[in-house]
PDB file as gemmi writes it, atoms N, CA and C in Angstrom:
CRYST1    1.000    1.000    1.000  90.00  90.00  90.00 P 1                      
ATOM      1  N   UNK A   1      41.472 -48.723 102.238  1.00  0.00           N  
ATOM      2  CA  UNK A   1      42.801 -48.844 101.760  1.00  0.00           C  
ATOM      3  C   UNK A   1      42.960 -50.189 101.082  1.00  0.00           C  
ATOM      4  N   UNK A   2      43.427 -50.192  99.888  1.00  0.00           N  
ATOM      5  CA  UNK A   2      43.645 -51.446  99.200  1.00  0.00           C  
ATOM      6  C   UNK A   2      45.170 -51.750  99.183  1.00  0.00           C  
ATOM      7  N   UNK A   3      45.469 -53.009  98.942  1.00  0.00           N  
ATOM      8  CA  UNK A   3      46.865 -53.382  98.818  1.00  0.00           C  
ATOM      9  C   UNK A   3      47.413 -53.825 100.174  1.00  0.00           C  
ATOM     10  N   UNK A   4      48.629 -54.348 100.117  1.00  0.00           N  
ATOM     11  CA  UNK A   4      49.289 -54.837 101.362  1.00  0.00           C  
ATOM     12  C   UNK A   4      49.942 -53.632 101.967  1.00  0.00           C  
ATOM     13  N   UNK A   5      50.102 -53.658 103.310  1.00  0.00           N  
ATOM     14  CA  UNK A   5      50.839 -52.581 103.990  1.00  0.00           C  
ATOM     15  C   UNK A   5      52.130 -53.175 104.485  1.00  0.00           C  
ATOM     16  N   UNK A   6      53.191 -52.442 104.283  1.00  0.00           N  
ATOM     17  CA  UNK A   6      54.500 -52.742 104.840  1.00  0.00           C  
ATOM     18  C   UNK A   6      54.799 -51.654 105.820  1.00  0.00           C  
ATOM     19  N   UNK A   7      55.913 -51.774 106.504  1.00  0.00           N  
ATOM     20  CA  UNK A   7      56.291 -50.742 107.491  1.00  0.00           C  
ATOM     21  C   UNK A   7      57.748 -50.330 107.252  1.00  0.00           C  
ATOM     22  N   UNK A   8      58.041 -49.109 107.543  1.00  0.00           N  
ATOM     23  CA  UNK A   8      59.370 -48.590 107.447  1.00  0.00           C  
ATOM     24  C   UNK A   8      59.792 -48.215 108.888  1.00  0.00           C  
ATOM     25  N   UNK A   9      60.911 -48.749 109.380  1.00  0.00           N  
ATOM     26  CA  UNK A   9      61.350 -48.471 110.695  1.00  0.00           C  
ATOM     27  C   UNK A   9      62.155 -47.184 110.695  1.00  0.00           C  
ATOM     28  N   UNK A  10      61.689 -46.161 111.442  1.00  0.00           N  
ATOM     29  CA  UNK A  10      62.376 -44.887 111.549  1.00  0.00           C  
ATOM     30  C   UNK A  10      63.421 -44.836 112.648  1.00  0.00           C  
ATOM     31  N   UNK A  11      63.161 -45.542 113.706  1.00  0.00           N  
ATOM     32  CA  UNK A  11      63.996 -45.613 114.867  1.00  0.00           C  
ATOM     33  C   UNK A  11      63.646 -46.918 115.590  1.00  0.00           C  
ATOM     34  N   UNK A  12      64.508 -47.384 116.530  1.00  0.00           N  
ATOM     35  CA  UNK A  12      64.121 -48.555 117.278  1.00  0.00           C  
ATOM     36  C   UNK A  12      62.772 -48.387 117.982  1.00  0.00           C  
ATOM     37  N   UNK A  13      61.830 -49.325 117.610  1.00  0.00           N  
ATOM     38  CA  UNK A  13      60.500 -49.298 118.232  1.00  0.00           C  
ATOM     39  C   UNK A  13      59.499 -48.359 117.539  1.00  0.00           C  
ATOM     40  N   UNK A  14      59.937 -47.690 116.445  1.00  0.00           N  
ATOM     41  CA  UNK A  14      59.042 -46.715 115.800  1.00  0.00           C  
ATOM     42  C   UNK A  14      58.963 -47.022 114.271  1.00  0.00           C  
ATOM     43  N   UNK A  15      57.728 -47.242 113.789  1.00  0.00           N  
ATOM     44  CA  UNK A  15      57.477 -47.578 112.407  1.00  0.00           C  
ATOM     45  C   UNK A  15      56.450 -46.705 111.772  1.00  0.00           C  
ATOM     46  N   UNK A  16      56.466 -46.591 110.463  1.00  0.00           N  
ATOM     47  CA  UNK A  16      55.471 -45.928 109.681  1.00  0.00           C  
ATOM     48  C   UNK A  16      54.941 -46.865 108.622  1.00  0.00           C  
ATOM     49  N   UNK A  17      53.616 -46.945 108.456  1.00  0.00           N  
ATOM     50  CA  UNK A  17      53.080 -47.833 107.390  1.00  0.00           C  
ATOM     51  C   UNK A  17      53.468 -47.370 106.028  1.00  0.00           C  
ATOM     52  N   UNK A  18      53.676 -48.300 105.096  1.00  0.00           N  
ATOM     53  CA  UNK A  18      54.075 -48.025 103.715  1.00  0.00           C  
ATOM     54  C   UNK A  18      53.201 -48.904 102.820  1.00  0.00           C  
ATOM     55  N   UNK A  19      52.305 -48.288 102.064  1.00  0.00           N  
ATOM     56  CA  UNK A  19      51.479 -49.128 101.119  1.00  0.00           C  
ATOM     57  C   UNK A  19      52.287 -49.495  99.915  1.00  0.00           C  
ATOM     58  N   UNK A  20      51.885 -50.617  99.279  1.00  0.00           N  
ATOM     59  CA  UNK A  20      52.546 -51.093  98.081  1.00  0.00           C  
ATOM     60  C   UNK A  20      52.568 -49.927  97.051  1.00  0.00           C  
ATOM     61  N   UNK A  21      53.631 -49.798  96.419  1.00  0.00           N  
ATOM     62  CA  UNK A  21      53.788 -48.771  95.369  1.00  0.00           C  
ATOM     63  C   UNK A  21      54.124 -47.367  95.884  1.00  0.00           C  
ATOM     64  N   UNK A  22      54.107 -47.205  97.207  1.00  0.00           N  
ATOM     65  CA  UNK A  22      54.426 -45.922  97.821  1.00  0.00           C  
ATOM     66  C   UNK A  22      55.920 -45.769  98.101  1.00  0.00           C  
ATOM     67  N   UNK A  23      56.389 -44.621  98.154  1.00  0.00           N  
ATOM     68  CA  UNK A  23      57.782 -44.337  98.456  1.00  0.00           C  
ATOM     69  C   UNK A  23      57.901 -44.022  99.924  1.00  0.00           C  
ATOM     70  N   UNK A  24      59.100 -44.121 100.512  1.00  0.00           N  
ATOM     71  CA  UNK A  24      59.275 -43.814 101.902  1.00  0.00           C  
ATOM     72  C   UNK A  24      58.804 -42.392 102.216  1.00  0.00           C  
ATOM     73  N   UNK A  25      59.076 -41.448 101.354  1.00  0.00           N  
ATOM     74  CA  UNK A  25      58.638 -40.065 101.562  1.00  0.00           C  
ATOM     75  C   UNK A  25      57.146 -39.977 101.696  1.00  0.00           C  
ATOM     76  N   UNK A  26      56.384 -40.824 100.973  1.00  0.00           N  
ATOM     77  CA  UNK A  26      54.884 -40.839 101.149  1.00  0.00           C  
ATOM     78  C   UNK A  26      54.539 -41.188 102.614  1.00  0.00           C  
ATOM     79  N   UNK A  27      55.243 -42.166 103.166  1.00  0.00           N  
ATOM     80  CA  UNK A  27      54.962 -42.548 104.526  1.00  0.00           C  
ATOM     81  C   UNK A  27      55.257 -41.435 105.520  1.00  0.00           C  
ATOM     82  N   UNK A  28      56.368 -40.749 105.259  1.00  0.00           N  
ATOM     83  CA  UNK A  28      56.764 -39.636 106.152  1.00  0.00           C  
ATOM     84  C   UNK A  28      55.718 -38.512 106.103  1.00  0.00           C  
ATOM     85  N   UNK A  29      55.246 -38.253 104.889  1.00  0.00           N  
ATOM     86  CA  UNK A  29      54.231 -37.202 104.694  1.00  0.00           C  
ATOM     87  C   UNK A  29      52.891 -37.535 105.358  1.00  0.00           C  
ATOM     88  N   UNK A  30      52.607 -38.837 105.569  1.00  0.00           N  
ATOM     89  CA  UNK A  30      51.325 -39.250 106.117  1.00  0.00           C  
ATOM     90  C   UNK A  30      51.241 -38.938 107.600  1.00  0.00           C  
ATOM     91  N   UNK A  31      52.356 -38.758 108.283  1.00  0.00           N  
ATOM     92  CA  UNK A  31      52.434 -38.395 109.654  1.00  0.00           C  
ATOM     93  C   UNK A  31      51.701 -39.382 110.572  1.00  0.00           C  
ATOM     94  N   UNK A  32      51.998 -40.674 110.368  1.00  0.00           N  
ATOM     95  CA  UNK A  32      51.451 -41.684 111.171  1.00  0.00           C  
ATOM     96  C   UNK A  32      52.653 -42.486 111.797  1.00  0.00           C  
ATOM     97  N   UNK A  33      52.715 -42.592 113.089  1.00  0.00           N  
ATOM     98  CA  UNK A  33      53.742 -43.371 113.734  1.00  0.00           C  
ATOM     99  C   UNK A  33      53.105 -44.520 114.542  1.00  0.00           C  
ATOM    100  N   UNK A  34      53.630 -45.730 114.341  1.00  0.00           N  
ATOM    101  CA  UNK A  34      53.206 -46.853 115.142  1.00  0.00           C  
ATOM    102  C   UNK A  34      54.414 -47.418 115.887  1.00  0.00           C  
ATOM    103  N   UNK A  35      54.185 -48.008 116.999  1.00  0.00           N  
ATOM    104  CA  UNK A  35      55.267 -48.636 117.711  1.00  0.00           C  
ATOM    105  C   UNK A  35      55.088 -48.682 119.252  1.00  0.00           C  
ATOM    106  N   UNK A  36      56.188 -48.862 119.951  1.00  0.00           N  
ATOM    107  CA  UNK A  36      56.181 -48.843 121.364  1.00  0.00           C  
ATOM    108  C   UNK A  36      55.921 -47.475 121.877  1.00  0.00           C  
ATOM    109  N   UNK A  37      54.912 -47.262 122.763  1.00  0.00           N  
ATOM    110  CA  UNK A  37      54.515 -45.948 123.200  1.00  0.00           C  
ATOM    111  C   UNK A  37      55.696 -45.094 123.626  1.00  0.00           C  
ATOM    112  N   UNK A  38      56.585 -45.687 124.458  1.00  0.00           N  
ATOM    113  CA  UNK A  38      57.718 -44.866 124.964  1.00  0.00           C  
ATOM    114  C   UNK A  38      58.629 -44.475 123.802  1.00  0.00           C  
ATOM    115  N   UNK A  39      58.842 -45.374 122.875  1.00  0.00           N  
ATOM    116  CA  UNK A  39      59.690 -45.048 121.681  1.00  0.00           C  
ATOM    117  C   UNK A  39      59.111 -43.996 120.797  1.00  0.00           C  
ATOM    118  N   UNK A  40      57.768 -44.121 120.559  1.00  0.00           N  
ATOM    119  CA  UNK A  40      57.077 -43.139 119.741  1.00  0.00           C  
ATOM    120  C   UNK A  40      57.204 -41.742 120.379  1.00  0.00           C  
ATOM    121  N   UNK A  41      56.874 -41.607 121.669  1.00  0.00           N  
ATOM    122  CA  UNK A  41      56.940 -40.362 122.374  1.00  0.00           C  
ATOM    123  C   UNK A  41      58.356 -39.793 122.339  1.00  0.00           C  
ATOM    124  N   UNK A  42      59.385 -40.588 122.563  1.00  0.00           N  
ATOM    125  CA  UNK A  42      60.782 -40.139 122.564  1.00  0.00           C  
ATOM    126  C   UNK A  42      61.128 -39.632 121.154  1.00  0.00           C  
ATOM    127  N   UNK A  43      60.668 -40.343 120.113  1.00  0.00           N  
ATOM    128  CA  UNK A  43      60.928 -39.900 118.704  1.00  0.00           C  
ATOM    129  C   UNK A  43      60.275 -38.581 118.460  1.00  0.00           C  
ATOM    130  N   UNK A  44      59.044 -38.409 118.883  1.00  0.00           N  
ATOM    131  CA  UNK A  44      58.326 -37.145 118.690  1.00  0.00           C  
ATOM    132  C   UNK A  44      59.074 -36.008 119.393  1.00  0.00           C  
ATOM    133  N   UNK A  45      59.543 -36.217 120.592  1.00  0.00           N  
ATOM    134  CA  UNK A  45      60.267 -35.223 121.361  1.00  0.00           C  
ATOM    135  C   UNK A  45      61.572 -34.822 120.642  1.00  0.00           C  
ATOM    136  N   UNK A  46      62.327 -35.861 120.234  1.00  0.00           N  
ATOM    137  CA  UNK A  46      63.636 -35.647 119.696  1.00  0.00           C  
ATOM    138  C   UNK A  46      63.669 -35.122 118.267  1.00  0.00           C  
ATOM    139  N   UNK A  47      62.785 -35.692 117.408  1.00  0.00           N  
ATOM    140  CA  UNK A  47      62.840 -35.348 115.988  1.00  0.00           C  
ATOM    141  C   UNK A  47      61.678 -34.613 115.399  1.00  0.00           C  
ATOM    142  N   UNK A  48      60.632 -34.420 116.185  1.00  0.00           N  
ATOM    143  CA  UNK A  48      59.435 -33.730 115.678  1.00  0.00           C  
ATOM    144  C   UNK A  48      59.010 -32.599 116.597  1.00  0.00           C  
ATOM    145  N   UNK A  49      59.907 -32.098 117.352  1.00  0.00           N  
ATOM    146  CA  UNK A  49      59.778 -30.898 118.230  1.00  0.00           C  
ATOM    147  C   UNK A  49      58.521 -31.065 119.104  1.00  0.00           C  
ATOM    148  N   UNK A  50      58.243 -32.304 119.533  1.00  0.00           N  
ATOM    149  CA  UNK A  50      57.168 -32.602 120.429  1.00  0.00           C  
ATOM    150  C   UNK A  50      55.800 -32.737 119.823  1.00  0.00           C  
ATOM    151  N   UNK A  51      55.703 -32.507 118.496  1.00  0.00           N  
ATOM    152  CA  UNK A  51      54.481 -32.621 117.790  1.00  0.00           C  
ATOM    153  C   UNK A  51      54.049 -34.092 117.824  1.00  0.00           C  
ATOM    154  N   UNK A  52      52.748 -34.374 118.200  1.00  0.00           N  
ATOM    155  CA  UNK A  52      52.248 -35.756 118.247  1.00  0.00           C  
ATOM    156  C   UNK A  52      51.623 -36.165 116.891  1.00  0.00           C  
ATOM    157  N   UNK A  53      51.753 -37.418 116.609  1.00  0.00           N  
ATOM    158  CA  UNK A  53      51.190 -37.969 115.340  1.00  0.00           C  
ATOM    159  C   UNK A  53      50.187 -38.968 115.669  1.00  0.00           C  
ATOM    160  N   UNK A  54      49.317 -39.241 114.701  1.00  0.00           N  
ATOM    161  CA  UNK A  54      48.328 -40.356 114.869  1.00  0.00           C  
ATOM    162  C   UNK A  54      49.095 -41.685 114.726  1.00  0.00           C  
ATOM    163  N   UNK A  55      48.365 -42.742 115.007  1.00  0.00           N  
ATOM    164  CA  UNK A  55      48.917 -44.083 114.893  1.00  0.00           C  
ATOM    165  C   UNK A  55      48.610 -44.849 116.126  1.00  0.00           C  
ATOM    166  N   UNK A  56      49.196 -46.015 116.203  1.00  0.00           N  
ATOM    167  CA  UNK A  56      48.930 -46.899 117.349  1.00  0.00           C  
ATOM    168  C   UNK A  56      50.198 -47.153 118.112  1.00  0.00           C  
ATOM    169  N   UNK A  57      50.072 -47.201 119.421  1.00  0.00           N  
ATOM    170  CA  UNK A  57      51.268 -47.573 120.193  1.00  0.00           C  
ATOM    171  C   UNK A  57      50.783 -48.655 121.224  1.00  0.00           C  
ATOM    172  N   UNK A  58      51.757 -49.442 121.634  1.00  0.00           N  
ATOM    173  CA  UNK A  58      51.479 -50.504 122.589  1.00  0.00           C  
ATOM    174  C   UNK A  58      52.599 -50.571 123.565  1.00  0.00           C  
TER     175      UNK A  58                                                      
END                                                                             
């Protein structure tokens, strides 16, 4: 991956990476969630019908 990576916050404690030149919709389509493990899991349950995404949590 080239370029700098930014992040878009979807909810408190949940972010998605956003490459330079990409639109927010590109990040949503990538299906990668990073953030606090409990926040990511709660987001997946509430907004993604329990579907799990790749990414890192801590």
